[in-house]
Structure formats: C-alpha cells, structure tokens
C-alpha cells in the first residue's frame, strides 16, 4: 500500500490552529532552517483512511489467539484505557506542585504497595519504562550495594544460558561482565555449574522463574542460597510473573530485587512495541539506592523524596505514569482473589494445550507439565519432513493465529514457545490444538505448503537478508 | 471482581480432569513450600463500576490547569482530535512488537513513516523506532560515540538537568567519563568549551534551544568539537524544527530529543518517546528497533525489523543496547501528529509558540520581570521576579494558572500555540493583582 508521502498532494491539509494574533518573533536568518521538512500534506480523510488500512494489516489481541511466548499477550481491558485518559491524569504537567497532584502521587504510592505485596518486596520505583530498563535499574541497585560496602571486586553477573537476551545486555550496560551458566537436563539451573561459577567476584545472579522453558525451578531456594553464600545478590526477571502471582513470590524465593512488566502480567497494552513499564522492587536493605524521586505519605499527604544513597535517575520524571494508572485499575479489579485466579488459569490453559499437542509434538527437555508456557521442540519434525519451526509458525498465520515465539530459548534448536494466557477460552485452545495437529499432518503430506506459507496474509515472507544487506530505512523523495 | 478469565468453573474442572488432576493447586507441584504465599494482603477484587469510581476519585484529587505557562521538559500543545482517534485503534494499541512481518505491516509501515519524518525534521539520514524518552535518548547517544581511543562526554550544563542526571547515571555504570561544560550568561561558555575539548572527549552534548530557552551559538560549538575530533550530539525540541535550523544543517552527528510535544498529552511525565537519528556512518551503532524496506516472496514492497545484528536478542551482552520494548505507539502518535499538521501546520505551531513567548516576555518586562539574558530565545525564557517566585507561583496557581517554573531565583516561562493573547493578558492581569496585594502588605 501507499506511504503517507506517496498520498501527499501539495497544498492539501487542515487548519488545526488559528492565525496568531501577537506579533511574529524575529530570528536571525542563520537560526532558521533552509527548507521546510517534507512532511506529507494530506486531507484529514486521506490521513484517517491511511491508518484504517494500516490497522487492517495489524494483528491485535482482538484479531485472534496470540500465544506469543514470554510476552503474556492477555486481553487488555477497555476500562483501563478510559481511566488512563481521564483529564485528571492526562492533563497534568509533571512539574506541578505536589499539592496539586495528590491523586497522581497516590496512584504511584498505592501501585508500589500493591506490587510490593505481590512480589514480596518492600520498596519499588516506577521510573523504568520497560522490562529491559527495569533490569538495568535493578543491576544498578546491586552495583551500588557492593560499592557501598567497599566490595569493588564483584564485577560479574551470572546469567543462565536459557535467559532472555536482555539479561546479558543489561548486565553489560550496567558495567558487569557476564558469566553464562548451562542448564541441566530438565532445563533448570545446573547447581554444580552454579557452585563452580560463584565466588568473590560474583555481584549477582539474574534469573527468570518460571524460566524460559516454562519450568518452575524446583531448586530455587538452593539457587538463591548458593548465590547469597558467595556474597552475591539475586535479581528476579519478572517477565514470567503471570504464572505465579498470588501463589509464590520472588521475595519468598530468596530474590533481593525484581522487575515486573506491567505490559505483560498486569494487562497494560503493548502498543506494537511500547510503551511498557518495568517497575523495580527491592528488599529493605536496597531501598536507600532506588532511583529518585520516590513517593512517601506523611500524615495523609503525598510527597516526593530522594532516597539517601539514590543511584540517580534512569528516566525523566516518574516513568510511564499512564501505564501505571492502567495497572492499578487492573490490580484493583482482580484483587486478592483474582490475582491468583488469573495465574492458575494461565497455567491451566498452558498445560491443557500442551497436553493436547503432546501426542504429536515433542516438548523441550521431555517436559510433561509446565507453568504458564511451554516450548515445543521441532527437531524431530524437521528431521522427518524438512519442516522447520519457522514453517509451522508461518502456516499458523494462515489460520489467523499469531505464531508462538520462534527459536527461543536458544538452548532448544527448533523452538516454538507457546503462552496461551488465562484470557483464552477452552474453545480457542481446542481450535488451536486442532490447527497444530492439522499442520503436523500437512508437514508429512505436503511440506511444500508449509515452506511457502503464509498464503492468506497481506504479504508473503519478506526478504530479511536483502533488508539488512542494503538497508532502506527511510522513504526517498528523489526516487 | 473481574479476572477476565473466560472459562467457567465447570470448564476448568473438565480441563483439569483431562490432565488427570483434581485441583489447580497440583499445577504448582514444583514450588517449594517456603517460596509460596498463602493469601496476598490485597483488597478484595472490585466490579468495573467500583474501579471506575475509585480511579476517577484519584483523578479528581489532581488540579488540572487550563492556562499552562510551564515547560521545562514537558509541553502542552494542541492535539488534533484525529490523532487520538487513530492511535486508539485496538490493533495499534494491543499488538506486540512486530516480529511477524506478514501480519504486522501496519505497525512496521507506520514506524518506517515515523523514521522518515524524524529524518526530515532533524536533517539526519537514519532514525530508529524510538527509545523511552529524551533523556535516555541522550544517554544512548553517548554510547554511540565511543571508540577505542575516545570515551568521555562533554555535556553542556545548559541542558535539561533531568536529561543530564540520566546521562550521568548511564555513563557512571559503563565507566564513561562525564564532564559538565560550564555556562556563561545562560549559554555554553565558548572559552570553557575550547579548553575542555583539549581533553579529547568522544562527544559534545548540546541542547538547542537550551533548558533556559536560549538559542545556543550552535555552529561554532559544532565546528570546535569536530576540529577537536569529537562527535556532536544535538538535543532539540521537535516543534522548534518547524522553524529553526536542523541538527543536520549544523553538521551534528546525532540528533536526539523528547518527542512528547508531537501530539502526546503531558500525562504527568509519561509515556513519552525519545527520538534518535544520526548520520549514515553511525547507522549500525543506533540502539533499538529499526524498520527497513524489502520485498516479499510475491514481489511486493514490504517492511521488516532490520539490522537486528545490533540487538540484544541476537548479540546478548555485545548488543549496542539492552532496549527491547520502546515507545512504538507514542512514535505512531508523533507520526500521525506530524502528518496531520503537515509542514505548514508545524511551522505555524512553532511560529505561534515563539510569537506568544516573545509577547509574554514584553508584557512581563513592563511588570518588572526582566529577562535574565538578552540572548535570543524560542518559546521559553528566564526572568527575574520582583517578589518571591515561589510565593507568586502559589498565588497564581490558586487563580487557576500554572505559571512558569521557579528557577535560579527567577521564573522559567513557556508559551505554546495554546497560550493565545487573551490567556497571556489574563496571566499578566493576575500577576498585577498579586503584585498589588504584595505591595499593600
């Protein structure tokens, strides 16, 4: 379809602003741009229809099943959108005096308390704007902790080989060296390898639990004990918190700090790649290092304050505030009963779908049960038919299903990571199971059909190699 | 209570039975007792109506100002209704990062269009799909300038202090030397610049218009930095680029900035977006998502996430950044805003903002609020205050006006196209009242 720039016609456009009735400001010619930016000139109807067409070429949660592993693509309640858009929030300047934004500060304060209870932490910052940003912030807490003790030798962060790519990348950004530890045969942390890896240079461990194989590591208490005994701290990557909220807490597992993804576990929408929000919580001994500002309540009045040994700022203002409003509304809706109910149904749905597929598809590490997600290992299918994880994923597109996460975790070769979430009905899971089994059959009967999939989508498979080899990353007006 | 779980109790029981289980508790067999929590100390779940009441009550505890003369990093501009309408479409709101190009052309094309608009606005060659905000954009830009010999950043003290704070945090953790370049008369001190460049920093970071609204003498600073072998990161207000000289025209290597003024509500500080664009040679050092054009198996033009060899999911600890989720919907908002306004509308927003600010500065000076510097400014400016600035601001707030930000024992004022003449005259009348009351005391 056409680009905005290809729809543009000189002289078209709307008048959104009135004529200015104060004298023009004068600038020296050297301060002015030589030519106007070549922004499109469109009538409003052209503009609106352009995006309606783009909308039709975008798969949202309401377009169908979205079992994208590790991303927790649950339904995003409409009421939360309406509440975040209230003028009492959306029209607030971030530098208004505290007396005029008591409700906004209360949002930050109450959400902090609720998330602390859910994670088993004592303090939290809402400043990080995404999960990876949260990881970075949590690692800075760990860094500050060791520095405050004069323990400058702790330069290494241990990360399992099954971890999200953001973990090692965040550790590097926070100035640490990454030590990768292998997984055991079940996909959990290899305890002997961990014991081998820890030492006086260990700053900490980053762990997702349930891990990226959808396994709750049964050795979790031993894992955090090993790290603590070596003098390191334990960081909980909350990407998979949806499986255990209300049932188990990172704090109880022995973790010292965590981040949660409000755009996964707490149902805030993902916006095609953000805005997210990645609040970071910690236990009491780390609170003094949290980013500034934090909110406290004194005699019913909310005020900002700077923690005693704050690591500074990681973002301007207070993070993605409107995302926090949505998450607060969600937590208040679910409450004490709904939070664990959501988690156990996420786990039930995953096990149900996994069980339906297990007769045909192999599960990674031979798992027969899982938490909120499971990983299919298609190595055998590939050996038998030549059909890859990519082919199966692309074929799913033909049936209106967003494919699972492909080729992750890296320790499984032909991986498809399936996370149904709790907001899918048994009918949806049954239908998906039937399609998976149909695709299994197609792989054996007509592998070419899968190699060339998808067939019904707006475009076919894109040439990604050409895109990277000769990058065209903006429209060229000259062509 | 609404947990948004569709399956009924009976259906759940059937599903459990199919797994040979009796209760959902059995699903958590791997969780050791010490890691468990029995009951969370949370309030009981609420109906939607109760939640609406509770959250609306919180919103009601905030004071919304319709007359806003405060900027300092967040700006209230007019947002055409079509912008919110388009960006509220369910598909755009709920989709994940466009990993599956075949069903994500809408998001991918919109980012490609955004990248093009940011390049046009800044005069740069390549833009990414956005980062978290203007401050993290500035911090990430510093890392783009690193090489084996040069690491440090020389950052103008006239930049937004929160941006400088974030840069300091990021630099400290990576061991990048961070040096503040002192100001003279609310702009970069050229002598200090010449002196500090001798230490061989990797880059100079400069904001224009700067935190005080002043138009910096950018060209000599860029030339001096380049002559000393340093790269230049120029932070800019995107609305100002409807009118003012671009980072590209100044010869900057990287342009960054806070994208909030492009159609995003102030929302108490977020979500916003950081835009980042650079010259071609730095393309492979850009952090975050980049969308590129290619062709599909049927020979059609299409768009994909590209140059992914820079990114964390491929490179892990060797990635150019850890960023994964960015601010895609905010970038789309900025793109729709720019497309709606067009070159003429954007210029009008910039001209009206500047015109209103200059008119206000004139009116204020008649009331004894002298400009702190005679340097040229865009839509923000710093004045003295004949009375205690905090006191004046409190009194104006009580009259429903959010005045400028108390700063440097004066006030930093801001105008946009929304602060039209009657509103400005209302502000000056209110100030006159306060001054008279104070004189009477």
GROMACS .gro file of C-alpha atoms in nm, chain A residues 214-389:
model
  176
  214UNK     CA    1   0.809  -2.270   3.126
  215UNK     CA    2   0.962  -2.463   3.416
  216UNK     CA    3   0.944  -2.352   3.779
  217UNK     CA    4   1.291  -2.437   3.901
  218UNK     CA    5   1.232  -2.670   4.196
  219UNK     CA    6   1.582  -2.590   4.325
  220UNK     CA    7   1.508  -2.219   4.350
  221UNK     CA    8   1.577  -2.194   4.726
  222UNK     CA    9   1.909  -2.371   4.683
  223UNK     CA   10   1.999  -2.147   4.388
  224UNK     CA   11   1.944  -1.823   4.577
  225UNK     CA   12   2.121  -1.969   4.882
  226UNK     CA   13   2.432  -2.055   4.678
  227UNK     CA   14   2.450  -1.702   4.540
  228UNK     CA   15   2.392  -1.539   4.879
  229UNK     CA   16   2.652  -1.755   5.050
  230UNK     CA   17   2.903  -1.641   4.789
  231UNK     CA   18   2.819  -1.279   4.874
  232UNK     CA   19   2.612  -1.207   4.562
  233UNK     CA   20   2.257  -1.078   4.526
  234UNK     CA   21   1.970  -1.232   4.334
  235UNK     CA   22   1.773  -1.047   4.065
  236UNK     CA   23   1.432  -1.173   3.955
  237UNK     CA   24   1.337  -1.108   3.592
  238UNK     CA   25   0.961  -1.072   3.628
  239UNK     CA   26   0.879  -1.148   3.264
  240UNK     CA   27   0.706  -1.470   3.372
  241UNK     CA   28   0.543  -1.347   3.692
  242UNK     CA   29   0.199  -1.413   3.542
  243UNK     CA   30   0.242  -1.784   3.616
  244UNK     CA   31   0.293  -1.749   3.988
  245UNK     CA   32   0.141  -1.425   4.113
  246UNK     CA   33  -0.065  -1.491   4.421
  247UNK     CA   34   0.088  -1.838   4.457
  248UNK     CA   35   0.460  -1.777   4.501
  249UNK     CA   36   0.664  -1.462   4.550
  250UNK     CA   37   1.013  -1.373   4.429
  251UNK     CA   38   1.079  -1.235   4.778
  252UNK     CA   39   0.998  -1.573   4.931
  253UNK     CA   40   1.217  -1.748   4.673
  254UNK     CA   41   1.516  -1.554   4.805
  255UNK     CA   42   1.539  -1.276   4.547
  256UNK     CA   43   1.662  -0.935   4.658
  257UNK     CA   44   1.526  -0.726   4.374
  258UNK     CA   45   1.283  -0.773   4.087
  259UNK     CA   46   1.130  -0.601   3.792
  260UNK     CA   47   0.775  -0.661   3.679
  261UNK     CA   48   0.641  -0.597   3.329
  262UNK     CA   49   0.317  -0.406   3.367
  263UNK     CA   50   0.261  -0.461   2.992
  264UNK     CA   51   0.267  -0.838   3.041
  265UNK     CA   52   0.148  -0.950   3.382
  266UNK     CA   53  -0.071  -0.651   3.458
  267UNK     CA   54  -0.254  -0.634   3.126
  268UNK     CA   55  -0.143  -0.293   3.000
  269UNK     CA   56  -0.139  -0.296   2.620
  270UNK     CA   57   0.185  -0.329   2.432
  271UNK     CA   58   0.129  -0.065   2.164
  272UNK     CA   59   0.312  -0.252   1.887
  273UNK     CA   60   0.636  -0.228   2.085
  274UNK     CA   61   0.573   0.002   2.379
  275UNK     CA   62   0.501   0.195   2.590
  276UNK     CA   63   0.570  -0.062   2.853
  277UNK     CA   64   0.659  -0.013   3.216
  278UNK     CA   65   0.911  -0.203   3.425
  279UNK     CA   66   0.886  -0.108   3.792
  280UNK     CA   67   1.173  -0.234   4.006
  281UNK     CA   68   1.120  -0.357   4.359
  282UNK     CA   69   1.371  -0.448   4.625
  283UNK     CA   70   1.407  -0.559   4.982
  284UNK     CA   71   1.455  -0.304   5.259
  285UNK     CA   72   1.835  -0.305   5.258
  286UNK     CA   73   1.841  -0.187   4.895
  287UNK     CA   74   1.574   0.084   4.919
  288UNK     CA   75   1.829   0.354   5.000
  289UNK     CA   76   1.974   0.309   4.650
  290UNK     CA   77   1.649   0.332   4.448
  291UNK     CA   78   1.624   0.600   4.176
  292UNK     CA   79   1.494   0.941   4.268
  293UNK     CA   80   1.230   1.056   4.321
  294UNK     CA   81   1.018   0.819   4.529
  295UNK     CA   82   0.681   0.896   4.686
  296UNK     CA   83   0.606   0.879   5.056
  297UNK     CA   84   0.298   0.952   5.259
  298UNK     CA   85   0.324   1.163   5.573
  299UNK     CA   86   0.004   1.237   5.767
  300UNK     CA   87  -0.208   1.168   5.461
  301UNK     CA   88  -0.001   1.399   5.236
  302UNK     CA   89   0.198   1.254   4.948
  303UNK     CA   90   0.542   1.395   4.878
  304UNK     CA   91   0.839   1.316   4.659
  305UNK     CA   92   1.171   1.238   4.826
  306UNK     CA   93   1.518   1.128   4.725
  307UNK     CA   94   1.649   0.806   4.882
  308UNK     CA   95   1.959   0.854   5.093
  309UNK     CA   96   2.206   0.692   4.854
  310UNK     CA   97   1.998   0.708   4.538
  311UNK     CA   98   2.162   0.577   4.221
  312UNK     CA   99   2.021   0.884   4.045
  313UNK     CA  100   1.769   0.896   3.764
  314UNK     CA  101   1.715   0.637   3.491
  315UNK     CA  102   1.445   0.834   3.309
  316UNK     CA  103   1.294   1.181   3.325
  317UNK     CA  104   1.008   1.239   3.569
  318UNK     CA  105   0.834   0.931   3.714
  319UNK     CA  106   0.827   0.674   3.436
  320UNK     CA  107   0.533   0.582   3.214
  321UNK     CA  108   0.272   0.716   3.453
  322UNK     CA  109  -0.036   0.649   3.238
  323UNK     CA  110   0.070   0.284   3.213
  324UNK     CA  111   0.088   0.268   3.592
  325UNK     CA  112  -0.271   0.401   3.613
  326UNK     CA  113  -0.388   0.111   3.393
  327UNK     CA  114  -0.202  -0.145   3.605
  328UNK     CA  115  -0.352  -0.003   3.925
  329UNK     CA  116  -0.702  -0.033   3.780
  330UNK     CA  117  -0.626  -0.393   3.682
  331UNK     CA  118  -0.494  -0.491   4.025
  332UNK     CA  119  -0.793  -0.329   4.196
  333UNK     CA  120  -1.027  -0.519   3.963
  334UNK     CA  121  -0.872  -0.859   4.030
  335UNK     CA  122  -0.781  -0.809   4.392
  336UNK     CA  123  -0.689  -1.077   4.642
  337UNK     CA  124  -0.887  -1.349   4.467
  338UNK     CA  125  -0.844  -1.252   4.104
  339UNK     CA  126  -0.466  -1.227   4.101
  340UNK     CA  127  -0.403  -1.594   4.189
  341UNK     CA  128  -0.704  -1.694   3.979
  342UNK     CA  129  -0.551  -1.531   3.671
  343UNK     CA  130  -0.219  -1.706   3.736
  344UNK     CA  131  -0.362  -2.054   3.787
  345UNK     CA  132  -0.578  -2.027   3.476
  346UNK     CA  133  -0.276  -1.917   3.275
  347UNK     CA  134  -0.102  -2.231   3.396
  348UNK     CA  135  -0.409  -2.448   3.343
  349UNK     CA  136  -0.455  -2.320   2.987
  350UNK     CA  137  -0.090  -2.385   2.904
  351UNK     CA  138  -0.099  -2.737   3.043
  352UNK     CA  139  -0.425  -2.810   2.867
  353UNK     CA  140  -0.292  -2.702   2.529
  354UNK     CA  141   0.042  -2.873   2.586
  355UNK     CA  142  -0.137  -3.195   2.671
  356UNK     CA  143  -0.347  -3.173   2.355
  357UNK     CA  144  -0.033  -3.141   2.144
  358UNK     CA  145   0.191  -3.385   2.329
  359UNK     CA  146   0.082  -3.690   2.129
  360UNK     CA  147   0.239  -3.544   1.815
  361UNK     CA  148   0.480  -3.269   1.908
  362UNK     CA  149   0.789  -3.315   2.129
  363UNK     CA  150   0.821  -3.089   2.428
  364UNK     CA  151   1.161  -2.942   2.511
  365UNK     CA  152   1.353  -3.141   2.773
  366UNK     CA  153   1.077  -3.403   2.763
  367UNK     CA  154   0.853  -3.197   2.988
  368UNK     CA  155   0.507  -3.337   3.058
  369UNK     CA  156   0.382  -3.037   3.254
  370UNK     CA  157   0.459  -2.669   3.254
  371UNK     CA  158   0.376  -2.339   3.414
  372UNK     CA  159   0.223  -2.061   3.200
  373UNK     CA  160   0.406  -2.154   2.880
  374UNK     CA  161   0.573  -2.448   2.714
  375UNK     CA  162   0.835  -2.495   2.446
  376UNK     CA  163   0.782  -2.730   2.153
  377UNK     CA  164   1.098  -2.884   2.010
  378UNK     CA  165   1.051  -2.942   1.638
  379UNK     CA  166   1.389  -3.107   1.575
  380UNK     CA  167   1.228  -3.443   1.506
  381UNK     CA  168   0.967  -3.295   1.272
  382UNK     CA  169   1.242  -3.116   1.085
  383UNK     CA  170   1.446  -3.436   1.052
  384UNK     CA  171   1.143  -3.630   0.932
  385UNK     CA  172   0.986  -3.378   0.696
  386UNK     CA  173   1.221  -3.085   0.648
  387UNK     CA  174   0.959  -2.857   0.800
  388UNK     CA  175   1.106  -2.604   1.041
  389UNK     CA  176   0.974  -2.410   1.338
   0.00000   0.00000   0.00000
